[in-house]
Short mmCIF file of C-alpha atoms in Angstrom, two decimals:
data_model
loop_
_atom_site.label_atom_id
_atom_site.label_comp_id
_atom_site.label_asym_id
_atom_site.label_seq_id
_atom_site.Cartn_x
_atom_site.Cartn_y
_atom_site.Cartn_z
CA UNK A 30 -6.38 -17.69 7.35
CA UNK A 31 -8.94 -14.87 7.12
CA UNK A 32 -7.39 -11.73 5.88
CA UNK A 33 -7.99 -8.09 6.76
CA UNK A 34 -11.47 -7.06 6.95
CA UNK A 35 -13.17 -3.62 5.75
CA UNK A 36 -16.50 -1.88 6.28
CA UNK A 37 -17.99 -0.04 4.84
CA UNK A 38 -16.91 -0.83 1.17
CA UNK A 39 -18.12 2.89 0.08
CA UNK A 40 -19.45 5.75 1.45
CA UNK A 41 -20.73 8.98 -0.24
CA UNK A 42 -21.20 12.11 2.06
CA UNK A 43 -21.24 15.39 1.20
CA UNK A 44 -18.56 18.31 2.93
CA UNK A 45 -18.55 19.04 6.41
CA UNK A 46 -20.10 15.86 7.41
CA UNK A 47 -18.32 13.08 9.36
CA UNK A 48 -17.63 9.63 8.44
CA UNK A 49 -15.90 6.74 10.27
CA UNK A 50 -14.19 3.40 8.89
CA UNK A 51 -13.41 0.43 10.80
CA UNK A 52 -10.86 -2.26 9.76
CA UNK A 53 -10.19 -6.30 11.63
CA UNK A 54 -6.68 -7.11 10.89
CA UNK A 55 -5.36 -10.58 10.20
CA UNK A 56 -5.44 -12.52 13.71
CA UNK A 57 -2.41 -11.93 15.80
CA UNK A 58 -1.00 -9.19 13.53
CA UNK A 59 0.75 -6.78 15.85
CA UNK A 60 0.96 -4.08 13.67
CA UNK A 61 -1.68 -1.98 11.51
CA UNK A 62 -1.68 0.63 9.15
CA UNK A 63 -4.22 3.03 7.34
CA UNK A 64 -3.01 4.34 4.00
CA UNK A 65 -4.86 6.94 1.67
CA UNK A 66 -4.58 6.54 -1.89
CA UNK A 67 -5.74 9.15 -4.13
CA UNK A 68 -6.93 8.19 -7.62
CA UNK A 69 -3.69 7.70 -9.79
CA UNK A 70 -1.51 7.75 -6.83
CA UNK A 71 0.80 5.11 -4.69
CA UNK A 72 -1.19 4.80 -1.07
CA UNK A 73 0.47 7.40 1.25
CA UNK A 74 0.48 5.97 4.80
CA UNK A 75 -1.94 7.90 7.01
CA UNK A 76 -0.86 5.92 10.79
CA UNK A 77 0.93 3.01 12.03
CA UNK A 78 -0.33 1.16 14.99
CA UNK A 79 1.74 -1.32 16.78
CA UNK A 80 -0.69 -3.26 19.25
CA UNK A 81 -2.25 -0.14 20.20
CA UNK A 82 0.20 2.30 20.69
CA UNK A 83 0.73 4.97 17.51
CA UNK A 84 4.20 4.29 15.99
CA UNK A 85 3.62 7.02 13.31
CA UNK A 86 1.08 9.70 12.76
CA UNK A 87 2.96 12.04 11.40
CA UNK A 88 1.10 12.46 7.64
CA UNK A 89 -2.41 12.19 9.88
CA UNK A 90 -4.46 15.97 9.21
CA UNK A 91 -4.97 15.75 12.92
CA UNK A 92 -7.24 18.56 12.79
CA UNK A 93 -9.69 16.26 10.91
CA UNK A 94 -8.45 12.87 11.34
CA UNK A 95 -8.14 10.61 14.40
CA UNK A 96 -7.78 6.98 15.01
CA UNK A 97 -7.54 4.17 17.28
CA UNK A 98 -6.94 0.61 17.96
CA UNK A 99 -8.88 -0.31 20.87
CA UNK A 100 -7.36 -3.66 23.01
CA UNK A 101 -4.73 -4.08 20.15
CA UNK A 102 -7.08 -5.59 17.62
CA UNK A 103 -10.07 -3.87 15.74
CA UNK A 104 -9.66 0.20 14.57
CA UNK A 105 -11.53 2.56 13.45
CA UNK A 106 -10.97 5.74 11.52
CA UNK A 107 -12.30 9.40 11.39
CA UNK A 108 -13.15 12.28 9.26
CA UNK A 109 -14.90 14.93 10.90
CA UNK A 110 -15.27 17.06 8.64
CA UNK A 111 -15.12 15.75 5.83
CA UNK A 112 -13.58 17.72 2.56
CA UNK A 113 -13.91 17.20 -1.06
CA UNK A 114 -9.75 16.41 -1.22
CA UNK A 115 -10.82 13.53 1.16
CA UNK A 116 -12.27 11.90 -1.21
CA UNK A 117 -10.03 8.23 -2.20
CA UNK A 118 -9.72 4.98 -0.82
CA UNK A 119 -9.01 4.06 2.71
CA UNK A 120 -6.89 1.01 2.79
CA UNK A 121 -5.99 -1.03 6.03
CA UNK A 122 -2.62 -3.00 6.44
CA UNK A 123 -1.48 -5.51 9.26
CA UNK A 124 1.82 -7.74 9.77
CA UNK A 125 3.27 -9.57 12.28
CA UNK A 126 5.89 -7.15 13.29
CA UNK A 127 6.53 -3.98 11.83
CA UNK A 128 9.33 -4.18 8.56
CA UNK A 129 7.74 -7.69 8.04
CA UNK A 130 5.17 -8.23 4.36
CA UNK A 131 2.18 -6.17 4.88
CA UNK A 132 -1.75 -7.87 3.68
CA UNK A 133 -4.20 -5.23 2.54
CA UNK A 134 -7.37 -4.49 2.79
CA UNK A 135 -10.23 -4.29 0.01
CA UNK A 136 -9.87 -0.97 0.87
CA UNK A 137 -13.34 2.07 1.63
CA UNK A 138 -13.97 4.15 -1.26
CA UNK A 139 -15.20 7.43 -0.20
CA UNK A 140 -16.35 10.24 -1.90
CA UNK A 141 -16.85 13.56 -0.58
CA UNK A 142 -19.35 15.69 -2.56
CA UNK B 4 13.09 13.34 0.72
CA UNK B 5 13.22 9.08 0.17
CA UNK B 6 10.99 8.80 -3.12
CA UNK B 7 9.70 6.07 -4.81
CA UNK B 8 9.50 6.02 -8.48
CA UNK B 9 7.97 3.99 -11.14
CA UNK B 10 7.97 4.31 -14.79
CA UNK B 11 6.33 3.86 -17.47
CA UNK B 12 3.02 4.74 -15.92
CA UNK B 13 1.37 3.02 -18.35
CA UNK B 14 2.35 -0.17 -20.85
CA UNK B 15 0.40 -2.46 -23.48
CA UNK B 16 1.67 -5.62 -24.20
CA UNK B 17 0.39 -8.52 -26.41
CA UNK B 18 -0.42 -11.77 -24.90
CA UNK B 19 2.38 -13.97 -24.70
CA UNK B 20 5.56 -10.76 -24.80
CA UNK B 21 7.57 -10.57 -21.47
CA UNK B 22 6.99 -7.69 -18.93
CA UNK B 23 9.49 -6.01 -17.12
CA UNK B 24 8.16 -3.20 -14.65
CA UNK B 25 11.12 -0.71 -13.43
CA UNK B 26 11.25 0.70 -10.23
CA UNK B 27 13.32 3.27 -8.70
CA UNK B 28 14.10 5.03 -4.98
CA UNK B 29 16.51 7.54 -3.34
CA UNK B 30 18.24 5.60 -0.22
CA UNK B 31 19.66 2.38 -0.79
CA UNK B 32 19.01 2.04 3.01
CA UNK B 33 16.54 0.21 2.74
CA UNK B 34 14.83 -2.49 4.93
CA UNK B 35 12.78 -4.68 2.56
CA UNK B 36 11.09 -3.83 -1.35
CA UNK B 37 7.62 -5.03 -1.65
CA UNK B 38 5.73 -5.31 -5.74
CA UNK B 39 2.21 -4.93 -5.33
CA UNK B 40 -0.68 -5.88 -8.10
CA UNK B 41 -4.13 -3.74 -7.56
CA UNK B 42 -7.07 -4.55 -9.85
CA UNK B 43 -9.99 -1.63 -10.47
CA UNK B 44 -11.57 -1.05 -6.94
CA UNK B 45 -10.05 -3.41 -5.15
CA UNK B 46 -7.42 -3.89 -2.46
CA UNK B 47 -3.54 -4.82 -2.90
CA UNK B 48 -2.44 -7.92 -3.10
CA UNK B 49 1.46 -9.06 -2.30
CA UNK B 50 3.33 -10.41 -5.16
CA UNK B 51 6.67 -10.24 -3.97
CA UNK B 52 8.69 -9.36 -1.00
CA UNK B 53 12.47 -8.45 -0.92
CA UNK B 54 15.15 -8.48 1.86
CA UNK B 55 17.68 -6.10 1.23
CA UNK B 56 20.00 -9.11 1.77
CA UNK B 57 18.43 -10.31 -1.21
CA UNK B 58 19.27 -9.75 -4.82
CA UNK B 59 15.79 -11.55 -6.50
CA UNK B 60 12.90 -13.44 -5.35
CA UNK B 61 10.89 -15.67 -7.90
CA UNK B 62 7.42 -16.69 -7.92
CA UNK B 63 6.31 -18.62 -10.31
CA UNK B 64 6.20 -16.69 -13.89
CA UNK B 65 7.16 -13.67 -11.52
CA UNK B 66 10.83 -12.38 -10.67
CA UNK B 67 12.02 -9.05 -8.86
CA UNK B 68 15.90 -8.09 -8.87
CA UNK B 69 17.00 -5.87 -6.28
CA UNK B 70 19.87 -3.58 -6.61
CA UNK B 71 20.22 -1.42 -3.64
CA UNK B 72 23.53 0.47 -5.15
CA UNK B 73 22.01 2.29 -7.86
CA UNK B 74 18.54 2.16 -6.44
CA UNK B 75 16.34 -0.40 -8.49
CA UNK B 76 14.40 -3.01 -8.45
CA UNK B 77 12.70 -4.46 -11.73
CA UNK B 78 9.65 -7.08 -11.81
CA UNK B 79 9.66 -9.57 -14.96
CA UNK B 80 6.34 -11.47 -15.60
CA UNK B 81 7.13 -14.20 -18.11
CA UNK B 82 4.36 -15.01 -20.99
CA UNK B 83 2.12 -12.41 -20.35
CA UNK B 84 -1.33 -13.41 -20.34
CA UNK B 85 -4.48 -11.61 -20.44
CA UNK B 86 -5.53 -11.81 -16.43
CA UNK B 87 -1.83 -9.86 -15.59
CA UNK B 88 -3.67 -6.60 -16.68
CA UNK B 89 -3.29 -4.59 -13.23
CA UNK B 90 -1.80 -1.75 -11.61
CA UNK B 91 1.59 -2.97 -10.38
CA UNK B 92 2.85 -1.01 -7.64
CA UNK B 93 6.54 -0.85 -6.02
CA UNK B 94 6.69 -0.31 -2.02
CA UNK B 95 9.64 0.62 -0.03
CA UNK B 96 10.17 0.50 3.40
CA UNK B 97 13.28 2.53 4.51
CA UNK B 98 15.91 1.56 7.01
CA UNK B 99 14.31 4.52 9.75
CA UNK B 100 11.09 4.11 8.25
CA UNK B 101 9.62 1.55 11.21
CA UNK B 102 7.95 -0.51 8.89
CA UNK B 103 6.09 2.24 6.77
CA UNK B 104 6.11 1.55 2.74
CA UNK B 105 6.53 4.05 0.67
CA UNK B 106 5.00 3.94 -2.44
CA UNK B 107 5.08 4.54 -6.15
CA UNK B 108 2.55 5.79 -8.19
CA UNK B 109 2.59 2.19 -10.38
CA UNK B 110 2.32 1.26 -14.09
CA UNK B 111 -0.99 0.27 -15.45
CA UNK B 112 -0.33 -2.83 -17.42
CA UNK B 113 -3.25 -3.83 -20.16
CA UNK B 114 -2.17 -7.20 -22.17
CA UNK B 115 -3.61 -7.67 -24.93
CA UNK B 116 -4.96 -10.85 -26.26
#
């Protein structure tokens, strides 16, 4: 089966400017998760999605940060605006159900300079 | 706070020499225990996955032990070989957690040949 699906791969954009990542989970996954992982750090989950209703957005800067999952499939993710301790990786998660094994990602490497 | 905790950040091995990656965390309610590998700039891939009703899981050269009463779970590779060299990463996902892993910060493992 095709796994979870990325774009862009990177994306360099300097402070104060907006940027938006979109992620296709595995087919029939019901729920999805973005994590943030810093460099040298464990991914810290960011929001959990399950179909398209937001289980957990609690660690989400919601000042900067939004998201959705539009018809329970596809999501994207925004910065706007972007600051330099946004810079990391941008992983996306799906499984069946949530509590079940969780596929990952290649993950969007941002930088903000 | 429910922390995740992995140490030794980093470990060197020669080729051949068993690993054994330590893991700790704070609740022993937990719902499952998830070991991770993540290679330079790429995404996570699932090694292992843990019920709490479980006490190991095995994989080919791969084991994890879980021992929910003092809050560990360890991951043995067997004959090391050159291609293990990663960033092994322990995820937990909490009894009221809904699914979301918490991670550890992972050991870098380099095996030498």
């Amino acid at each position: 089966e095709a796994g979870v699906a990325q774009s862009p791969r990177y994306k360099i954009i300097e402070k104060r400017q907006s940027v938006a990542f979109w992620c296709n989970p595995i087919s029939g996954h019901a729920t999805l998760y973005w994590y943030q992982q810093i460099l040298g750090q464990g991914p810290k989950l960011l929001i959990q999605f399950q179909n398209n209703g937001v289980v957990d957005d609690s660690q989400l800067p919601k000042d900067r940060f939004s998201a959705e999952r539009l018809k329970g499939v596809d999501s994207t993710l925004k910065i706007q605006p972007a600051k330099l301790e946004d810079s990391a990786v941008y992983l996306c998660a799906s499984s069946t159900y949530r509590d079940y094994e969780q596929y990952f990602g290649p993950g969007t490497r941002l930088t903000v300079t | 706070k429910q922390e995740v905790t992995q140490i030794p950040a980093a470990l060197s091995v020669p080729e051949g020499e068993n690993l054994v990656l330590n893991c700790s965390f704070t609740d022993s309610a937990i719902y499952n225990l998830q070991w991770f590998r993540q290679d330079p700039g790429k995404g996570l891939t699932s090694l292992l996955l843990i019920q709490s009703s479980q006490r190991e899981q095995t994989s080919g050269r791969l084991n994890a032990s879980l021992d929910k009463s003092s809050g560990r779970s360890t991951l043995y590779i067997a004959a090391s070989q050159p291609g293990d060299s990663a960033t092994y990463l322990c995820a937990v996902s909490f009894d009221d957690s809904w699914g979301k892993l918490q991670f550890g910060a992972g050991t870098q493992v380099v095996v030498t040949p």
